[in-house]
Short mmCIF file of N, CA, C and O in Angstrom, two decimals:
data_model
loop_
_atom_site.label_atom_id
_atom_site.label_comp_id
_atom_site.label_asym_id
_atom_site.label_seq_id
_atom_site.Cartn_x
_atom_site.Cartn_y
_atom_site.Cartn_z
N GLU L 192 16.02 -24.21 9.10
CA GLU L 192 16.62 -24.12 10.40
C GLU L 192 16.07 -22.94 11.19
O GLU L 192 15.72 -23.10 12.34
N LEU L 193 16.03 -21.76 10.54
CA LEU L 193 15.50 -20.59 11.22
C LEU L 193 14.05 -20.80 11.66
O LEU L 193 13.67 -20.43 12.76
N LEU L 194 13.26 -21.38 10.76
CA LEU L 194 11.85 -21.60 11.07
C LEU L 194 11.66 -22.58 12.22
O LEU L 194 10.79 -22.40 13.05
N MET L 195 12.48 -23.60 12.27
CA MET L 195 12.32 -24.62 13.30
C MET L 195 12.62 -24.06 14.69
O MET L 195 12.04 -24.49 15.67
N ALA L 196 13.52 -23.07 14.79
CA ALA L 196 13.92 -22.52 16.08
C ALA L 196 12.97 -21.44 16.59
O ALA L 196 13.00 -21.11 17.76
N ALA L 197 12.13 -20.92 15.74
CA ALA L 197 11.24 -19.80 16.12
C ALA L 197 10.00 -20.30 16.85
O ALA L 197 9.55 -21.41 16.65
N ASP L 198 9.44 -19.41 17.71
CA ASP L 198 8.16 -19.76 18.34
C ASP L 198 7.06 -19.59 17.29
O ASP L 198 7.30 -19.09 16.20
N GLU L 199 5.85 -20.00 17.60
CA GLU L 199 4.77 -20.06 16.60
C GLU L 199 4.48 -18.72 15.93
O GLU L 199 4.35 -18.65 14.72
N ARG L 200 4.35 -17.64 16.68
CA ARG L 200 4.05 -16.32 16.10
C ARG L 200 5.21 -15.85 15.23
O ARG L 200 5.02 -15.40 14.09
N ASP L 201 6.43 -15.99 15.74
CA ASP L 201 7.60 -15.57 14.96
C ASP L 201 7.79 -16.46 13.74
O ASP L 201 8.27 -16.00 12.70
N LYS L 202 7.41 -17.71 13.86
CA LYS L 202 7.55 -18.65 12.75
C LYS L 202 6.70 -18.20 11.56
O LYS L 202 7.15 -18.23 10.42
N GLU L 203 5.49 -17.76 11.82
CA GLU L 203 4.61 -17.29 10.74
C GLU L 203 5.17 -16.04 10.07
O GLU L 203 5.22 -15.95 8.84
N ILE L 204 5.62 -15.09 10.85
CA ILE L 204 6.20 -13.86 10.31
C ILE L 204 7.45 -14.18 9.49
O ILE L 204 7.63 -13.69 8.38
N LEU L 205 8.31 -15.02 10.04
CA LEU L 205 9.54 -15.39 9.36
C LEU L 205 9.27 -16.13 8.06
O LEU L 205 9.92 -15.87 7.04
N PHE L 206 8.29 -17.01 8.06
CA PHE L 206 7.94 -17.74 6.85
C PHE L 206 7.59 -16.78 5.72
O PHE L 206 8.11 -16.87 4.61
N PHE L 207 6.71 -15.82 6.00
CA PHE L 207 6.28 -14.90 4.95
C PHE L 207 7.39 -13.92 4.58
O PHE L 207 7.49 -13.51 3.41
N ARG L 208 8.26 -13.55 5.52
CA ARG L 208 9.41 -12.71 5.20
C ARG L 208 10.33 -13.44 4.22
O ARG L 208 10.74 -12.89 3.21
N LEU L 209 10.65 -14.70 4.51
CA LEU L 209 11.52 -15.47 3.63
C LEU L 209 10.86 -15.74 2.28
O LEU L 209 11.52 -15.72 1.24
N TRP L 210 9.56 -15.96 2.29
CA TRP L 210 8.81 -16.17 1.05
C TRP L 210 8.94 -14.93 0.15
O TRP L 210 9.23 -15.03 -1.04
N ALA L 211 8.71 -13.74 0.72
CA ALA L 211 8.79 -12.50 -0.05
C ALA L 211 10.20 -12.28 -0.59
O ALA L 211 10.38 -11.88 -1.75
N ARG L 212 11.22 -12.57 0.23
CA ARG L 212 12.60 -12.40 -0.20
C ARG L 212 12.94 -13.37 -1.33
O ARG L 212 13.60 -13.00 -2.29
N ARG L 213 12.51 -14.62 -1.21
CA ARG L 213 12.80 -15.62 -2.25
C ARG L 213 12.11 -15.25 -3.56
O ARG L 213 12.69 -15.31 -4.63
N GLU L 214 10.86 -14.84 -3.46
CA GLU L 214 10.13 -14.45 -4.67
C GLU L 214 10.76 -13.22 -5.33
O GLU L 214 10.87 -13.15 -6.55
N ALA L 215 11.21 -12.26 -4.52
CA ALA L 215 11.87 -11.08 -5.08
C ALA L 215 13.15 -11.47 -5.82
O ALA L 215 13.42 -10.98 -6.91
N LEU L 216 13.93 -12.37 -5.24
CA LEU L 216 15.17 -12.83 -5.86
C LEU L 216 14.89 -13.54 -7.18
O LEU L 216 15.50 -13.24 -8.21
N ILE L 217 13.96 -14.46 -7.16
CA ILE L 217 13.66 -15.26 -8.35
C ILE L 217 13.13 -14.37 -9.48
O ILE L 217 13.53 -14.49 -10.63
N LYS L 218 12.24 -13.44 -9.14
CA LYS L 218 11.69 -12.55 -10.16
C LYS L 218 12.75 -11.59 -10.70
O LYS L 218 12.79 -11.30 -11.89
N ALA L 219 13.62 -11.08 -9.83
CA ALA L 219 14.68 -10.18 -10.28
C ALA L 219 15.62 -10.89 -11.25
O ALA L 219 16.11 -10.29 -12.20
N ALA L 220 15.84 -12.17 -11.01
CA ALA L 220 16.74 -12.95 -11.88
C ALA L 220 16.04 -13.43 -13.14
O ALA L 220 16.68 -13.99 -14.03
N GLY L 221 14.72 -13.22 -13.23
CA GLY L 221 13.97 -13.64 -14.41
C GLY L 221 13.77 -15.15 -14.46
O GLY L 221 13.58 -15.71 -15.54
N MET L 222 13.80 -15.78 -13.31
CA MET L 222 13.63 -17.22 -13.24
C MET L 222 12.19 -17.56 -12.84
O MET L 222 11.40 -16.69 -12.54
N SER L 223 11.88 -18.84 -12.81
CA SER L 223 10.54 -19.31 -12.46
C SER L 223 10.45 -19.57 -10.96
O SER L 223 11.40 -20.08 -10.36
N VAL L 224 9.30 -19.25 -10.37
CA VAL L 224 9.11 -19.55 -8.95
C VAL L 224 9.13 -21.05 -8.68
O VAL L 224 9.27 -21.47 -7.54
N ALA L 225 9.04 -21.85 -9.72
CA ALA L 225 9.12 -23.30 -9.57
C ALA L 225 10.57 -23.78 -9.48
O ALA L 225 10.82 -24.96 -9.24
N ASP L 226 11.53 -22.87 -9.66
CA ASP L 226 12.95 -23.23 -9.62
C ASP L 226 13.35 -23.59 -8.20
O ASP L 226 13.36 -22.74 -7.32
N SER L 227 13.68 -24.83 -7.97
CA SER L 227 14.05 -25.28 -6.63
C SER L 227 15.52 -25.04 -6.31
O SER L 227 15.96 -25.32 -5.20
N SER L 228 16.28 -24.50 -7.25
CA SER L 228 17.70 -24.28 -7.01
C SER L 228 17.99 -22.90 -6.41
O SER L 228 19.15 -22.57 -6.18
N ALA L 229 16.98 -22.11 -6.16
CA ALA L 229 17.20 -20.78 -5.58
C ALA L 229 17.85 -20.94 -4.21
O ALA L 229 17.47 -21.82 -3.43
N PRO L 230 18.82 -20.08 -3.90
CA PRO L 230 19.54 -20.20 -2.63
C PRO L 230 18.72 -19.69 -1.44
O PRO L 230 17.66 -19.08 -1.62
N ALA L 231 19.25 -19.92 -0.27
CA ALA L 231 18.65 -19.38 0.95
C ALA L 231 18.66 -17.85 0.87
O ALA L 231 19.56 -17.27 0.26
N VAL L 232 17.67 -17.23 1.45
CA VAL L 232 17.55 -15.77 1.36
C VAL L 232 17.50 -15.12 2.74
O VAL L 232 16.98 -14.03 2.88
N SER L 233 18.05 -15.78 3.73
CA SER L 233 18.02 -15.22 5.08
C SER L 233 19.05 -14.11 5.27
O SER L 233 18.90 -13.28 6.16
N SER L 234 20.08 -14.06 4.42
CA SER L 234 21.03 -12.95 4.50
C SER L 234 20.67 -11.91 3.44
O SER L 234 19.82 -12.16 2.58
N ASP L 235 21.31 -10.77 3.49
CA ASP L 235 20.99 -9.68 2.55
C ASP L 235 21.70 -9.80 1.21
O ASP L 235 21.56 -8.93 0.36
N ARG L 236 22.48 -10.85 1.02
CA ARG L 236 23.18 -11.04 -0.26
C ARG L 236 23.09 -12.51 -0.65
O ARG L 236 23.23 -13.40 0.18
N ALA L 237 22.84 -12.76 -1.93
CA ALA L 237 22.75 -14.13 -2.44
C ALA L 237 23.37 -14.18 -3.84
O ALA L 237 23.34 -13.20 -4.58
N PHE L 238 23.91 -15.33 -4.18
CA PHE L 238 24.42 -15.56 -5.54
C PHE L 238 23.44 -16.50 -6.22
O PHE L 238 23.15 -17.58 -5.71
N TYR L 239 22.90 -16.07 -7.36
CA TYR L 239 21.87 -16.85 -8.04
C TYR L 239 21.88 -16.50 -9.52
O TYR L 239 22.01 -15.33 -9.89
N ALA L 240 21.74 -17.50 -10.36
CA ALA L 240 21.65 -17.33 -11.81
C ALA L 240 22.83 -16.52 -12.35
O ALA L 240 22.66 -15.67 -13.22
N GLY L 241 24.01 -16.77 -11.79
CA GLY L 241 25.21 -16.14 -12.28
C GLY L 241 25.43 -14.70 -11.83
O GLY L 241 26.33 -14.03 -12.33
N THR L 242 24.63 -14.22 -10.89
CA THR L 242 24.71 -12.83 -10.44
C THR L 242 24.68 -12.78 -8.92
O THR L 242 24.02 -13.59 -8.28
N GLU L 243 25.37 -11.80 -8.36
CA GLU L 243 25.28 -11.55 -6.93
C GLU L 243 24.18 -10.51 -6.71
O GLU L 243 24.13 -9.49 -7.39
N TRP L 244 23.29 -10.80 -5.77
CA TRP L 244 22.10 -9.98 -5.53
C TRP L 244 22.08 -9.45 -4.11
O TRP L 244 22.49 -10.13 -3.18
N ASP L 245 21.54 -8.23 -3.95
CA ASP L 245 21.22 -7.68 -2.63
C ASP L 245 19.72 -7.78 -2.44
O ASP L 245 18.95 -7.49 -3.37
N ILE L 246 19.31 -8.18 -1.25
CA ILE L 246 17.88 -8.34 -0.94
C ILE L 246 17.57 -7.50 0.29
O ILE L 246 18.26 -7.60 1.31
N LYS L 247 16.55 -6.67 0.19
CA LYS L 247 16.16 -5.80 1.30
C LYS L 247 14.69 -6.03 1.64
O LYS L 247 13.85 -6.21 0.77
N ASP L 248 14.40 -6.01 2.93
CA ASP L 248 13.01 -6.08 3.39
C ASP L 248 12.39 -4.69 3.32
O ASP L 248 13.07 -3.69 3.55
N ILE L 249 11.11 -4.65 2.99
CA ILE L 249 10.37 -3.39 2.97
C ILE L 249 9.19 -3.56 3.91
O ILE L 249 8.33 -4.40 3.68
N MET L 250 9.17 -2.78 4.96
CA MET L 250 8.03 -2.78 5.86
C MET L 250 7.01 -1.79 5.31
O MET L 250 7.36 -0.64 5.02
N ILE L 251 5.80 -2.21 5.14
CA ILE L 251 4.77 -1.34 4.55
C ILE L 251 4.07 -0.60 5.68
O ILE L 251 3.47 -1.23 6.56
N PRO L 252 4.17 0.73 5.67
CA PRO L 252 3.61 1.52 6.77
C PRO L 252 2.09 1.39 6.85
O PRO L 252 1.41 1.13 5.87
N GLU L 253 1.59 1.60 8.07
CA GLU L 253 0.16 1.61 8.36
C GLU L 253 -0.53 0.30 8.00
O GLU L 253 -1.69 0.30 7.58
N THR L 254 0.19 -0.79 8.13
CA THR L 254 -0.41 -2.12 7.97
C THR L 254 -0.08 -2.92 9.21
O THR L 254 0.79 -2.55 9.99
N ASP L 255 -0.72 -4.01 9.37
CA ASP L 255 -0.47 -4.86 10.53
C ASP L 255 0.65 -5.85 10.21
O ASP L 255 0.43 -7.04 10.06
N GLY L 256 1.87 -5.31 10.06
CA GLY L 256 3.02 -6.16 9.84
C GLY L 256 3.22 -6.62 8.41
O GLY L 256 4.01 -7.51 8.14
N MET L 257 2.50 -6.03 7.46
CA MET L 257 2.66 -6.43 6.06
C MET L 257 4.06 -6.04 5.60
O MET L 257 4.58 -4.99 5.95
N LEU L 258 4.67 -6.93 4.83
CA LEU L 258 6.01 -6.64 4.35
C LEU L 258 6.18 -7.13 2.93
O LEU L 258 5.37 -7.86 2.40
N ALA L 259 7.26 -6.67 2.33
CA ALA L 259 7.61 -7.05 0.96
C ALA L 259 9.14 -7.10 0.91
O ALA L 259 9.81 -6.83 1.90
N ALA L 260 9.67 -7.45 -0.23
CA ALA L 260 11.12 -7.47 -0.40
C ALA L 260 11.47 -6.93 -1.76
O ALA L 260 10.69 -7.02 -2.71
N LEU L 261 12.65 -6.36 -1.85
CA LEU L 261 13.16 -5.81 -3.09
C LEU L 261 14.53 -6.42 -3.33
O LEU L 261 15.34 -6.54 -2.41
N CYS L 262 14.79 -6.81 -4.56
CA CYS L 262 16.05 -7.45 -4.91
C CYS L 262 16.64 -6.76 -6.13
O CYS L 262 15.93 -6.53 -7.11
N MET L 263 17.92 -6.43 -6.05
CA MET L 263 18.63 -5.79 -7.16
C MET L 263 20.03 -6.38 -7.25
O MET L 263 20.54 -6.91 -6.26
N PRO L 264 20.68 -6.27 -8.41
CA PRO L 264 22.07 -6.72 -8.49
C PRO L 264 22.90 -6.02 -7.41
O PRO L 264 22.66 -4.85 -7.09
N ALA L 265 23.85 -6.73 -6.84
CA ALA L 265 24.68 -6.20 -5.75
C ALA L 265 25.28 -4.85 -6.13
O ALA L 265 25.73 -4.65 -7.24
N GLY L 266 25.25 -3.94 -5.16
CA GLY L 266 25.84 -2.62 -5.35
C GLY L 266 24.92 -1.59 -5.97
O GLY L 266 25.32 -0.44 -6.15
N HIS L 267 23.69 -1.94 -6.31
CA HIS L 267 22.78 -1.01 -6.96
C HIS L 267 21.77 -0.35 -6.03
O HIS L 267 20.99 0.48 -6.47
N PHE L 268 21.78 -0.72 -4.76
CA PHE L 268 20.84 -0.12 -3.82
C PHE L 268 21.31 1.25 -3.38
O PHE L 268 22.49 1.49 -3.21
N SER L 269 20.37 2.11 -3.19
CA SER L 269 20.61 3.42 -2.58
C SER L 269 19.54 3.56 -1.51
O SER L 269 18.38 3.21 -1.74
N GLU L 270 19.90 4.05 -0.34
CA GLU L 270 18.94 4.13 0.76
C GLU L 270 17.70 4.94 0.39
O GLU L 270 16.61 4.67 0.86
N ASN L 271 17.84 5.94 -0.49
CA ASN L 271 16.68 6.77 -0.81
C ASN L 271 15.66 6.05 -1.70
O ASN L 271 14.55 6.50 -1.85
N ILE L 272 15.99 4.88 -2.29
CA ILE L 272 15.00 4.18 -3.08
C ILE L 272 14.19 3.20 -2.24
O ILE L 272 13.27 2.59 -2.72
N LEU L 273 14.52 3.09 -0.95
CA LEU L 273 13.81 2.15 -0.11
C LEU L 273 12.59 2.77 0.57
O LEU L 273 11.88 2.08 1.29
N ALA L 274 12.31 4.02 0.34
CA ALA L 274 11.13 4.66 0.90
C ALA L 274 9.92 4.24 0.07
O ALA L 274 9.96 4.25 -1.15
N VAL L 275 8.85 3.86 0.74
CA VAL L 275 7.65 3.39 0.04
C VAL L 275 6.49 4.28 0.45
O VAL L 275 6.24 4.49 1.64
N ASN L 276 5.79 4.81 -0.51
CA ASN L 276 4.59 5.59 -0.25
C ASN L 276 3.39 4.80 -0.74
O ASN L 276 3.41 4.26 -1.84
N ILE L 277 2.37 4.75 0.09
CA ILE L 277 1.14 4.04 -0.30
C ILE L 277 0.02 5.04 -0.41
O ILE L 277 -0.17 5.89 0.37
#
């Protein structure tokens, strides 16, 4: 739904943002990327594989919009762990 409503440039950015978030969730849960039962990852919290997860976007500095995502069990994030040095 989100992808369908976006314009072409935003659609590409959103696709890769959601891809990174989904992959972070699946890997954090120890599941396979082939698992089609993974939930939507457009919000910052998801329930998957019996656990509630927090998902955060990471903007990588000094790149042309490169991003990543980090996923941890709900309640385990601290703002100071979201700083990324390259």
